Coordinates of C-alpha atoms and ligand atoms in Angstrom, one line a residue:
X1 CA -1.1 -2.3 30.3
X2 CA 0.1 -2.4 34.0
X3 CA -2.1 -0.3 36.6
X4 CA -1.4 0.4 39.7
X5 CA -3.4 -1.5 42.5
X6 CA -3.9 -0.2 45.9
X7 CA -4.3 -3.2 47.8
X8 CA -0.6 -4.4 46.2
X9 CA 0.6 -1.4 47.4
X10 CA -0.3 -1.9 50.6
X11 CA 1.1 -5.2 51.0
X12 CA 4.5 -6.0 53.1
X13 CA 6.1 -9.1 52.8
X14 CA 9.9 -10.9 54.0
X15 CA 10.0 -11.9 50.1
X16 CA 14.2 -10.9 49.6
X17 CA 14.8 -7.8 47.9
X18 CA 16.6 -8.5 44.3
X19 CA 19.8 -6.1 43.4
X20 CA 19.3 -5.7 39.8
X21 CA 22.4 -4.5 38.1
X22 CA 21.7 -5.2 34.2
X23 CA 17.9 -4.4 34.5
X24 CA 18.2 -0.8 32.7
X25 CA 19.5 -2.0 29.0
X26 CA 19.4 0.5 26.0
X27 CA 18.8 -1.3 22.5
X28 CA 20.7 -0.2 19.8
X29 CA 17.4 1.1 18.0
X30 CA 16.9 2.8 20.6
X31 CA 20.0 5.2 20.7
X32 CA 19.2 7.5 17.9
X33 CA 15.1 8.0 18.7
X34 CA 15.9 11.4 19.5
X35 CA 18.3 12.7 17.5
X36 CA 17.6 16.7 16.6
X37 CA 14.7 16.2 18.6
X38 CA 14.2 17.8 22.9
X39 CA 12.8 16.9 26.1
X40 CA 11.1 18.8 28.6
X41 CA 11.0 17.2 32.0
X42 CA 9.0 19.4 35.0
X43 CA 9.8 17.5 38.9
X44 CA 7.6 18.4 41.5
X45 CA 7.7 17.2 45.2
X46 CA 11.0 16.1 47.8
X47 CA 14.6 15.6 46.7
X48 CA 14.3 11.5 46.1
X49 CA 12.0 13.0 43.2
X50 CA 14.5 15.3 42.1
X51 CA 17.0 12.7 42.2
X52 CA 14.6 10.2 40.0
X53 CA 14.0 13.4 37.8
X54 CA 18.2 13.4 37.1
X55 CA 17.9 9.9 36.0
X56 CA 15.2 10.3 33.9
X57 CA 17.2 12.7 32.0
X58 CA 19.7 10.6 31.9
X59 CA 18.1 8.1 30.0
X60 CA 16.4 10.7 27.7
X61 CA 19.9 11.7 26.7
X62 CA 21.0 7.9 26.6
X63 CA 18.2 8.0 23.8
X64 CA 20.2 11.2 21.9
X65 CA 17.3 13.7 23.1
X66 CA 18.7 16.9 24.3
X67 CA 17.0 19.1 27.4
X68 CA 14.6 22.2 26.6
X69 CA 13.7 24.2 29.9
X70 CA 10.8 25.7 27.2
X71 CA 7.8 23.3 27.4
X72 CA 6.2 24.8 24.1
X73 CA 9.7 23.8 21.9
X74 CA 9.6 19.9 23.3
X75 CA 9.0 16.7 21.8
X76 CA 8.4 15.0 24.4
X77 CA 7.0 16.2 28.1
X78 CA 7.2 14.5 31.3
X79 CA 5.5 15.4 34.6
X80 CA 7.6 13.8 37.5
X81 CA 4.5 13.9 39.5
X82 CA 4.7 13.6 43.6
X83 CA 1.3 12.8 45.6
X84 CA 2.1 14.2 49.1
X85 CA -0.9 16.3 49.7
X86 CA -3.9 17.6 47.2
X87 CA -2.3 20.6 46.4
X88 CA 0.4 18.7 44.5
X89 CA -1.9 16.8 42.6
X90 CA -3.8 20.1 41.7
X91 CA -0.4 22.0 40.6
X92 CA -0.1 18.4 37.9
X93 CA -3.8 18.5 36.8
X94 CA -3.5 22.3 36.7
X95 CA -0.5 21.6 34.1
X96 CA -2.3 19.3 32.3
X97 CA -4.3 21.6 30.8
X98 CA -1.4 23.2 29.1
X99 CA -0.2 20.1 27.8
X100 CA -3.5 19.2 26.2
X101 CA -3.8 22.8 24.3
X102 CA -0.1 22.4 23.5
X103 CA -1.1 18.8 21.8
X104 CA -4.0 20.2 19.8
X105 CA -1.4 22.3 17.6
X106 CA 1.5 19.5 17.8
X107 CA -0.2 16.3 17.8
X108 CA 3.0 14.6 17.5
X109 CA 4.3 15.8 21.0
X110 CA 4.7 12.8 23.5
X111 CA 3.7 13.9 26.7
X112 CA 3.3 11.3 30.2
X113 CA 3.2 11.7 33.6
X114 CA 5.5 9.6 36.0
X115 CA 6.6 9.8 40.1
X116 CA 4.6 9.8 42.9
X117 CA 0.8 10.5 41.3
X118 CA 1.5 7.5 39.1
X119 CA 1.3 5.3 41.4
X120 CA -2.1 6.3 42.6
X121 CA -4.9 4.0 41.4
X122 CA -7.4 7.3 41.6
X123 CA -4.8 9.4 39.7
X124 CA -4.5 6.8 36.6
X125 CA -8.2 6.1 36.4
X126 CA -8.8 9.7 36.0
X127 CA -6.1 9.9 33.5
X128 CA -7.4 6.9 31.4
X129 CA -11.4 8.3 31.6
X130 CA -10.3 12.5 31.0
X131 CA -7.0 13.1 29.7
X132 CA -6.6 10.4 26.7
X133 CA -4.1 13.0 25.0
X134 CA -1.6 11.6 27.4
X135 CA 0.7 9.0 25.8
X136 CA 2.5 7.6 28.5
X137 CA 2.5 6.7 32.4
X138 CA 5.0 5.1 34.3
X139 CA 5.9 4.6 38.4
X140 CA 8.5 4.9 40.5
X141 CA 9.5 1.4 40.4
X142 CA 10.2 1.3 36.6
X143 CA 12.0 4.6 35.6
X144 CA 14.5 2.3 33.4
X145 CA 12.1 1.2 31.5
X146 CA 11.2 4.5 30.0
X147 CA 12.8 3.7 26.5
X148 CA 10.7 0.3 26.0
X149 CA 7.7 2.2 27.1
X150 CA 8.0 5.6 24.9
X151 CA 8.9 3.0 21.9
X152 CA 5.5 1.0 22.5
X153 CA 4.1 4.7 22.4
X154 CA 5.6 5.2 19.3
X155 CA 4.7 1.3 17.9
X156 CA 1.2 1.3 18.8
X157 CA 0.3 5.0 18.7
X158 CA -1.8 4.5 21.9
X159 CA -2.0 5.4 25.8
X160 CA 0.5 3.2 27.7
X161 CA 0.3 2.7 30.8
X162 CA 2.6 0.7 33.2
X163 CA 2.5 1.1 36.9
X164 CA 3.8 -1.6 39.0
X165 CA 2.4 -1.5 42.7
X166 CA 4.8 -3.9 44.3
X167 CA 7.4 -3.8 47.3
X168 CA 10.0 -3.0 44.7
X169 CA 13.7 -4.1 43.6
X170 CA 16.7 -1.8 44.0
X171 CA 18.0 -1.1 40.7
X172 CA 21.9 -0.1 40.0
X173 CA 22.9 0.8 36.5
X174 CA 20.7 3.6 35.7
X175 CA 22.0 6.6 34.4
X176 CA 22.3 10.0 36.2
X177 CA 22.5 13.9 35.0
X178 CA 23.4 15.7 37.5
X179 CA 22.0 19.1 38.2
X180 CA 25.2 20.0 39.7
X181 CA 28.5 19.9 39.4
X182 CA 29.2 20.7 43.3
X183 CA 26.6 19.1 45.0
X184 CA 24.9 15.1 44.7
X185 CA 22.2 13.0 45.6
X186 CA 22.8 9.9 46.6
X187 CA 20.5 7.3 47.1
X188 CA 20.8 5.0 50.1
X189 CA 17.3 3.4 50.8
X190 CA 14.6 3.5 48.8
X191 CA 10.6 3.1 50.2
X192 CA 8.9 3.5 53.5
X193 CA 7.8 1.1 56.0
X194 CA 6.3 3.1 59.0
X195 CA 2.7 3.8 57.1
X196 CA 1.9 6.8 59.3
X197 CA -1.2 7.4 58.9
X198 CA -1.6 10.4 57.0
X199 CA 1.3 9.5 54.4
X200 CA 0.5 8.4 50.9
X201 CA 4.4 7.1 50.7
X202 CA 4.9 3.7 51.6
X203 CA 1.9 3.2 49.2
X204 CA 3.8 5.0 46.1
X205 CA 7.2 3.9 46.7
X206 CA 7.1 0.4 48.0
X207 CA 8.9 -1.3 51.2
X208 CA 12.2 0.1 52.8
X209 CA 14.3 -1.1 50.7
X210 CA 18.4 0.0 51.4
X211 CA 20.8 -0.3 49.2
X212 CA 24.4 -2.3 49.7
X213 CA 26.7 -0.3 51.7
X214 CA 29.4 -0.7 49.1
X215 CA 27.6 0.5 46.3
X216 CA 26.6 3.6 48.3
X217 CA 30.5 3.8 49.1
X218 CA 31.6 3.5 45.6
X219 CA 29.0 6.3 44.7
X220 CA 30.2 8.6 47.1
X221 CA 34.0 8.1 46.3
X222 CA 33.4 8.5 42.3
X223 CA 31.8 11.6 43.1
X224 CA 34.8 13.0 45.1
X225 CA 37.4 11.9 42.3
X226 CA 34.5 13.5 40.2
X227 CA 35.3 17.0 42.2
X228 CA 32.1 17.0 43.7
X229 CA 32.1 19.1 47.1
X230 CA 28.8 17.8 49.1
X231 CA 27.0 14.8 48.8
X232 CA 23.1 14.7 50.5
X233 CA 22.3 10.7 51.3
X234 CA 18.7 10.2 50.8
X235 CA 15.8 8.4 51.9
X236 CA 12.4 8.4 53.3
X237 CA 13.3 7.5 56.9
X238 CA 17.6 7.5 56.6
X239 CA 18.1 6.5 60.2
X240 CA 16.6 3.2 59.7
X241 CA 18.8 2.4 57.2
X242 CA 20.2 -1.1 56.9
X243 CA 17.6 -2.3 59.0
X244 CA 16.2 -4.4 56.1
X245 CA 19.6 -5.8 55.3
X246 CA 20.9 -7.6 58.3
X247 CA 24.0 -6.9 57.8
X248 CA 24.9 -5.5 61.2
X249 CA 25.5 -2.3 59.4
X250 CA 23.5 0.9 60.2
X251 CA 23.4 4.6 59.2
X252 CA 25.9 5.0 62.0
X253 CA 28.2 3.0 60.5
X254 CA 27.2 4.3 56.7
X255 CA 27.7 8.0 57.8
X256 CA 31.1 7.4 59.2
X257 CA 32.2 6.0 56.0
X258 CA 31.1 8.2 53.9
X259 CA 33.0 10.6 55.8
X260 CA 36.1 9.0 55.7
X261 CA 35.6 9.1 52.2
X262 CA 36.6 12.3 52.4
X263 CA 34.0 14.8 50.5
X264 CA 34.3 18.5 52.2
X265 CA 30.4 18.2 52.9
X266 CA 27.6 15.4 54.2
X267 CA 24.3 15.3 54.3
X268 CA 21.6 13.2 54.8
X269 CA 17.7 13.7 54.8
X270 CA 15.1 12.7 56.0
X271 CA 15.3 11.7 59.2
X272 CA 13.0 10.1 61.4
X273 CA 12.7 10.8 65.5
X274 CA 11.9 6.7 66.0
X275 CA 15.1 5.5 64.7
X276 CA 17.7 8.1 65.7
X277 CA 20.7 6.6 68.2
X278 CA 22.8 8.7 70.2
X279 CA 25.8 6.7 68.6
X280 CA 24.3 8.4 65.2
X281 CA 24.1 11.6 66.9
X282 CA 27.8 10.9 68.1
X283 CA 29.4 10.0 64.8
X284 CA 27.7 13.5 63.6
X285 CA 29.4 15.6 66.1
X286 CA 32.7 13.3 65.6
X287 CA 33.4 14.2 61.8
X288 CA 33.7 17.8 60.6
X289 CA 32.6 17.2 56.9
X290 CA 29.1 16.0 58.4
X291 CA 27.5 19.3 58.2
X292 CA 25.3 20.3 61.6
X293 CA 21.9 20.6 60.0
X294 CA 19.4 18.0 61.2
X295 CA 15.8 18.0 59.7
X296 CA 13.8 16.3 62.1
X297 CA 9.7 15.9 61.6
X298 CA 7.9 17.1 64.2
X299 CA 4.4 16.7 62.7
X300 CA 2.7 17.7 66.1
X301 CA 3.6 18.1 69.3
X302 CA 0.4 16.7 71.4
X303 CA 1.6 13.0 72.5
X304 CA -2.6 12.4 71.5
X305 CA -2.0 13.4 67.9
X306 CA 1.7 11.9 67.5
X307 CA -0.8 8.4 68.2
X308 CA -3.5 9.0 65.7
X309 CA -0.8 9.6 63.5
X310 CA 1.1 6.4 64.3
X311 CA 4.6 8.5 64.7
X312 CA 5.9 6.0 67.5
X313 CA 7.3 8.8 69.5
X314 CA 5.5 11.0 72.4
X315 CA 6.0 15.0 73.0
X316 CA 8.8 14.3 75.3
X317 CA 10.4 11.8 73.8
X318 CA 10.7 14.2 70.7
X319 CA 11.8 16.9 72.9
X320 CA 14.7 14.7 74.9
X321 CA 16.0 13.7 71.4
X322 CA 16.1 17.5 70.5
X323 CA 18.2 18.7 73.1
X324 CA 20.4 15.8 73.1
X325 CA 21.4 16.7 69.2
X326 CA 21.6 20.5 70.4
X327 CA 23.9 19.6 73.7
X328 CA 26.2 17.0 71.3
X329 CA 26.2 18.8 68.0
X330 CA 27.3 22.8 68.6
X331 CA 25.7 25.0 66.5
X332 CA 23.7 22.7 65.0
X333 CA 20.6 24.1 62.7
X334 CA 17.7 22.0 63.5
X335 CA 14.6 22.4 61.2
X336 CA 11.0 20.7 61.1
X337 CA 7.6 19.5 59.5
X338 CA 4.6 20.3 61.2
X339 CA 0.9 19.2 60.0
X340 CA -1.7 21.4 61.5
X341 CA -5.4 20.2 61.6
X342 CA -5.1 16.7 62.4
X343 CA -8.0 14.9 61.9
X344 CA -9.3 15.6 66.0
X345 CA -6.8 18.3 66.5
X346 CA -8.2 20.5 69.5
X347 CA -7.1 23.7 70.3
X348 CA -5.3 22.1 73.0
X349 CA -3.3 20.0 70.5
X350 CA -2.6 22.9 68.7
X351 CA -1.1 24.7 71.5
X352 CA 1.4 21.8 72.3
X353 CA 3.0 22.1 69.2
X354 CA 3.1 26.1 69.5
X355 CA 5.0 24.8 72.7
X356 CA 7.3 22.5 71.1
X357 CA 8.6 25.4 68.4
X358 CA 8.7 27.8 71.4
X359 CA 10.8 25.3 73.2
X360 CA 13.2 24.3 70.4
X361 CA 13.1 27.8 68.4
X362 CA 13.6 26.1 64.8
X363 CA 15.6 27.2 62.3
X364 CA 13.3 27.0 60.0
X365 CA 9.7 24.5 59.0
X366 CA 7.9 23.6 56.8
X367 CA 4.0 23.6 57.3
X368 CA 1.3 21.8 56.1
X369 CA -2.4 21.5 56.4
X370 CA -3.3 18.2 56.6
X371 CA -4.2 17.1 53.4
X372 CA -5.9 13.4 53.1
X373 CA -5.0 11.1 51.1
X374 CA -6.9 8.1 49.4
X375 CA -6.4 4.9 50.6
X376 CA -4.3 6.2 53.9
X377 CA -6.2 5.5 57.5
X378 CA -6.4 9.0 58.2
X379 CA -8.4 9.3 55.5
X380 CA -11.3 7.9 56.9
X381 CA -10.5 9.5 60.4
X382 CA -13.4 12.0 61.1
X383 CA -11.7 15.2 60.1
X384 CA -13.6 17.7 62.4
X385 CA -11.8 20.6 62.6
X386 CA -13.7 23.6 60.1
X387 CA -11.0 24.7 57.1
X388 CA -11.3 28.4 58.8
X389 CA -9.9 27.0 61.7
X390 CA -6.6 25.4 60.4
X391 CA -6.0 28.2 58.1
X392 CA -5.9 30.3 61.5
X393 CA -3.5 27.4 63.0
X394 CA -1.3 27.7 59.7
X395 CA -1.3 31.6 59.8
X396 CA -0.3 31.3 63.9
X397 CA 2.3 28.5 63.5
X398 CA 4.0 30.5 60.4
X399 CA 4.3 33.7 62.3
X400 CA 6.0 31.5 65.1
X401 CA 8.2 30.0 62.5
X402 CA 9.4 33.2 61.1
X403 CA 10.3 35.0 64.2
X404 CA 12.8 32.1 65.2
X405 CA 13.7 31.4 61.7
X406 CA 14.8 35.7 62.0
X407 CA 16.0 35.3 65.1
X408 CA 18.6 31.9 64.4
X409 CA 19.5 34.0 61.2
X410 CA 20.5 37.3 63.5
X411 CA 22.8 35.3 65.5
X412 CA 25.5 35.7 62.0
X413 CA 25.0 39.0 61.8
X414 CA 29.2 39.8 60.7
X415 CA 29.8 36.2 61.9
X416 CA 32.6 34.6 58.9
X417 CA 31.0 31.0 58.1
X418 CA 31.7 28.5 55.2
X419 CA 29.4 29.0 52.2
X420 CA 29.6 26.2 48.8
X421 CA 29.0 28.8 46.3
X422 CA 26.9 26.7 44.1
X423 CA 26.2 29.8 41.3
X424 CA 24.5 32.7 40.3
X425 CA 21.5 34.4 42.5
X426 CA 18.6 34.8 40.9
X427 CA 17.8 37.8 42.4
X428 CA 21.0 40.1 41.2
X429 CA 23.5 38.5 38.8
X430 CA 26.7 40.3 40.6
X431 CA 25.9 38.1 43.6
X432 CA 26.5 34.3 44.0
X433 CA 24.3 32.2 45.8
X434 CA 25.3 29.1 48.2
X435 CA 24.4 27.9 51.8
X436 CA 26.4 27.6 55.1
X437 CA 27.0 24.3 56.9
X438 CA 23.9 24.6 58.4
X439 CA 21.3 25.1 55.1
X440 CA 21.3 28.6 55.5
X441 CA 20.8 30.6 52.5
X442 CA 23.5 33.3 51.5
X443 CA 23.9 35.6 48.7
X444 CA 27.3 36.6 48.2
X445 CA 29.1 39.5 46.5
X446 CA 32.0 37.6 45.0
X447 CA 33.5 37.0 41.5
X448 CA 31.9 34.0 39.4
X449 CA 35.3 32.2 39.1
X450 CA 34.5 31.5 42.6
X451 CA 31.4 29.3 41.5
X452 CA 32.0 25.4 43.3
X453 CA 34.7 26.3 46.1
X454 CA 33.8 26.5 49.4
X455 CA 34.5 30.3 51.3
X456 CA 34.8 31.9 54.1
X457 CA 32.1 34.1 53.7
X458 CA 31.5 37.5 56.3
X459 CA 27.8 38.0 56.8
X460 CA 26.8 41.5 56.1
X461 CA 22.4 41.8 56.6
X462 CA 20.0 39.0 58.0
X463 CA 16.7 38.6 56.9
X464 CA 14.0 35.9 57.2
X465 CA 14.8 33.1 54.5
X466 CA 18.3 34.4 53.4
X467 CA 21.6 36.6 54.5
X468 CA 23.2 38.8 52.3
X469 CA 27.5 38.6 52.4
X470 CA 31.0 39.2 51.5
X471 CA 34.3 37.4 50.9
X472 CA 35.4 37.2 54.2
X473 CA 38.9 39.1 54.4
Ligands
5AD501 N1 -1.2 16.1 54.7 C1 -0.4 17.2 55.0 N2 1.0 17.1 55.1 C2 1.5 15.9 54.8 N3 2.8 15.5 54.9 C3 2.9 14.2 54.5 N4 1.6 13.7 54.3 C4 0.8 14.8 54.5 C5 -0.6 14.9 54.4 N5 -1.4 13.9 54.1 C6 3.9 16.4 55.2 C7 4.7 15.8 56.4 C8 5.9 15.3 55.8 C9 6.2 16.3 54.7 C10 7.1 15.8 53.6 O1 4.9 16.4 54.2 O2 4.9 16.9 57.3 O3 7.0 15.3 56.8
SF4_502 FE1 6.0 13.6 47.0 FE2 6.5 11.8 48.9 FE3 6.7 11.1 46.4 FE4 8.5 12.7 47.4 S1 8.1 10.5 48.0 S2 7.5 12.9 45.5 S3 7.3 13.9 48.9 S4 4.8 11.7 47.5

């Protein structure tokens, strides 16, 4: 039994960072466990957690389970949790609920949660006092030990629990399933160092931690000879990547060789104001196959707020870096995060930020309520502003959003832009779905055998969120 511990998780120190490339090991006993049996695996939260979700999988199917997307026909369930705000945690515990009645008739199921929430001393004490049924948590820094784990489960036929709070190791040899066959994750850094003061992160996913250059490289060129069209490097704070490594090689450097690797499409998220260079921003605008789409976190934009929440950049300073990625980059789609109702947020502060999106006019962004979070300063910041009144900041900023995310959209009205038709639209099966260069959604009349090529596609009706299309003549 290994729980986590929120003063370890706190803790930064200069101890080196160990490169582990044996540490994930399948035993041969191991290998048939599932045979004719399934798995059920349910990610919530960013893309890193989608990306630890396709390796969890992987090892699932190392162990001869096969996937079910049908919860009640698994034999084992796992909740890849993430902890961002409360809402996230009340989606899981929500879910719970359907695990336990599930149990009741199959007793035999295995069920665990793992990600983010696992990592959260609160979150595991309330699992080991009110939801015994669970057999299994783990955390975010021992994914490949999943097969160890579930066969103590099996052994002992009671809760385990392993959750190491620790700055963390960087990990190479475990397996991935990929959700795609046209588009990738790959990591390149792993943790979060910046502790702003709202975000539960650096606490759940260790210190920034990046990962060689030349195993990033090798990734990236595998996945080309693989026929993959777009790869999305990933990481909490990308810009500041190397920093940890001292090897006088940066994200400008990383993003120019993964270009030169070749792959039609690059991407990287997230990025982080603080750490952005206008040599990054120049390599961008250099290479075609790094796409023009730049999600930058605004969070607020009152310079008094940006402190509290220990973002290390002011109003204008935010803004300067804007417009120099907008001048350099043409046609570049920028998109944001905003947190309303900031622990002290006055009207006043409110309105700068309503400034900030009137000044840039978004793409798109995503918008929270500020949410706190156990053990993170802003959590015992006085949080004086009445729930009516952020829900009226949320309603007002979303409105904002949407008319510039309508208006950016109306500017391809019968424009013809690249789309990476990744499959199927959900919403009408004669249409394919895919998105431009710059993230923006497209549904596209086009035959399937089309499925994984990238197209010139004519845009035909804007809305909000998507734009409807045709194969461009
Ligand atoms: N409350 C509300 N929103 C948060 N985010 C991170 N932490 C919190 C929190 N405690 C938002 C930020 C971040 C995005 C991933 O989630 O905007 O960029
Ligand atoms: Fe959620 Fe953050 Fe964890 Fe991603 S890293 S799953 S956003 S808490």
């Amino acid at each position: 039994m290994e729980l986590p511990n929120l003063k370890n998780a706190k803790r930064r120190t200069d101890a080196e960072v160990k490169v582990l490339t044996n540490e994930y090991i399948m035993n041969a006993h191991l290998e048939s466990l599932g045979k004719g049996k399934k798995y059920f695996v349910k990610t919530y939260g960013c893309q890193m957690n989608e990306h630890d979700g396709e390796n969890i999988k992987a090892i699932l199917e190392d162990m001869s389970f096969t996937e079910t997307d049908n919860m009640e026909d698994a034999d084992i369930i796992l909740l890849n949790t993430c902890a961002i705000r409360e809402n996230a945690h009340n989606k899981v515990f929500g879910y719970l609920g359907r695990i336990k009645h599930l149990k009741e008739s199959r007793p035999d199921i295995i069920a665990g949660i793992c990600g983010c929430m696992a990592q959260e001393e609160v979150v595991v004490k309330e699992i080991m006092s009110k939801h015994k049924y669970l057999d299994m948590v783990f955390g975010t820094h021992n994914i490949h030990e999943l097969p160890e784990i579930l066969d103590k489960v099996i052994e002992t036929k009671s809760q385990q629990i392993s959750v190491y709070s620790k700055e963390g190791d960087i990990i190479e040899n475990i397996p991935v399933k990929r959700e795609s066959l046209y588009k990738a994750w790959v990591n390149i850094m792993y943790g979060c160092d910046k502790f702003c003061t709202y975000c539960i992160v650096p606490y759940t996913r260790g210190k920034q931690r990046s990962r060689r250059h030349e195993d990033i490289l090798a990734e990236v060129k595998c996945l080309k000879e693989q026929g993959y069209k777009e790869v999305t490097l990933l990481g909490q704070n990308v810009n500041a990547y190397g920093k940890d490594l001292n090897d006088n090689y940066n994200m400008e450097n990383l993003l120019e060789d993964v270009a030169k690797v070749g792959i039609d499409r690059v991407r990287f998220v997230t990025s982080h104001p603080w750490d952005f260079t206008d040599s990054m921003i120049d390599v961008i605008a250099k290479y075609d196959n790094i796409m023009p789409y730049i999600h930058l976190p605004l969070q607020s934009g009152s310079s008094r707020i940006l402190k509290l929440m220990g973002r290390r950049y002011t109003k204008e300073s935010y803004l300067e870096l804007a417009h120099k990625i907008k001048d350099k980059i043409p046609n570049c789609s920028l998109t944001t995060d905003i947190i309303v109702g900031f622990p002290g947020e006055t009207e006043e502060d409110f309105n700068e930020t309503m400034d900030v999106v009137n000044e840039l006019k978004y793409d798109s962004a995503f918008t929270f309520i500020f949410s706190p979070r156990v053990g993170t300063p802003a959590e015992n910041m006085t949080d004086d502003v009445d729930l009516k009144t952020k829900e009226e900041r949320l309603h007002k900023l979303n409105e904002l959003v949407n008319k510039y995310a309508h208006d950016a959209n109306l500017k391809y009205q019968d424009k013809i832009v690249p789309v990476l038709l990744e499959g199927v639209s959900e919403k009408n099966s004669e249409y394919l779905m895919g998105y431009t260069d710059t993230m923006k959604l497209v549904n596209v009349k086009a035959p399937k055998d089309l499925i994984g090529e990238i197209v010139n596609v004519k845009i035909t009706s804007v809305k909000t969120w998507s734009m409807d299309g045709e194969i461009a003549k």
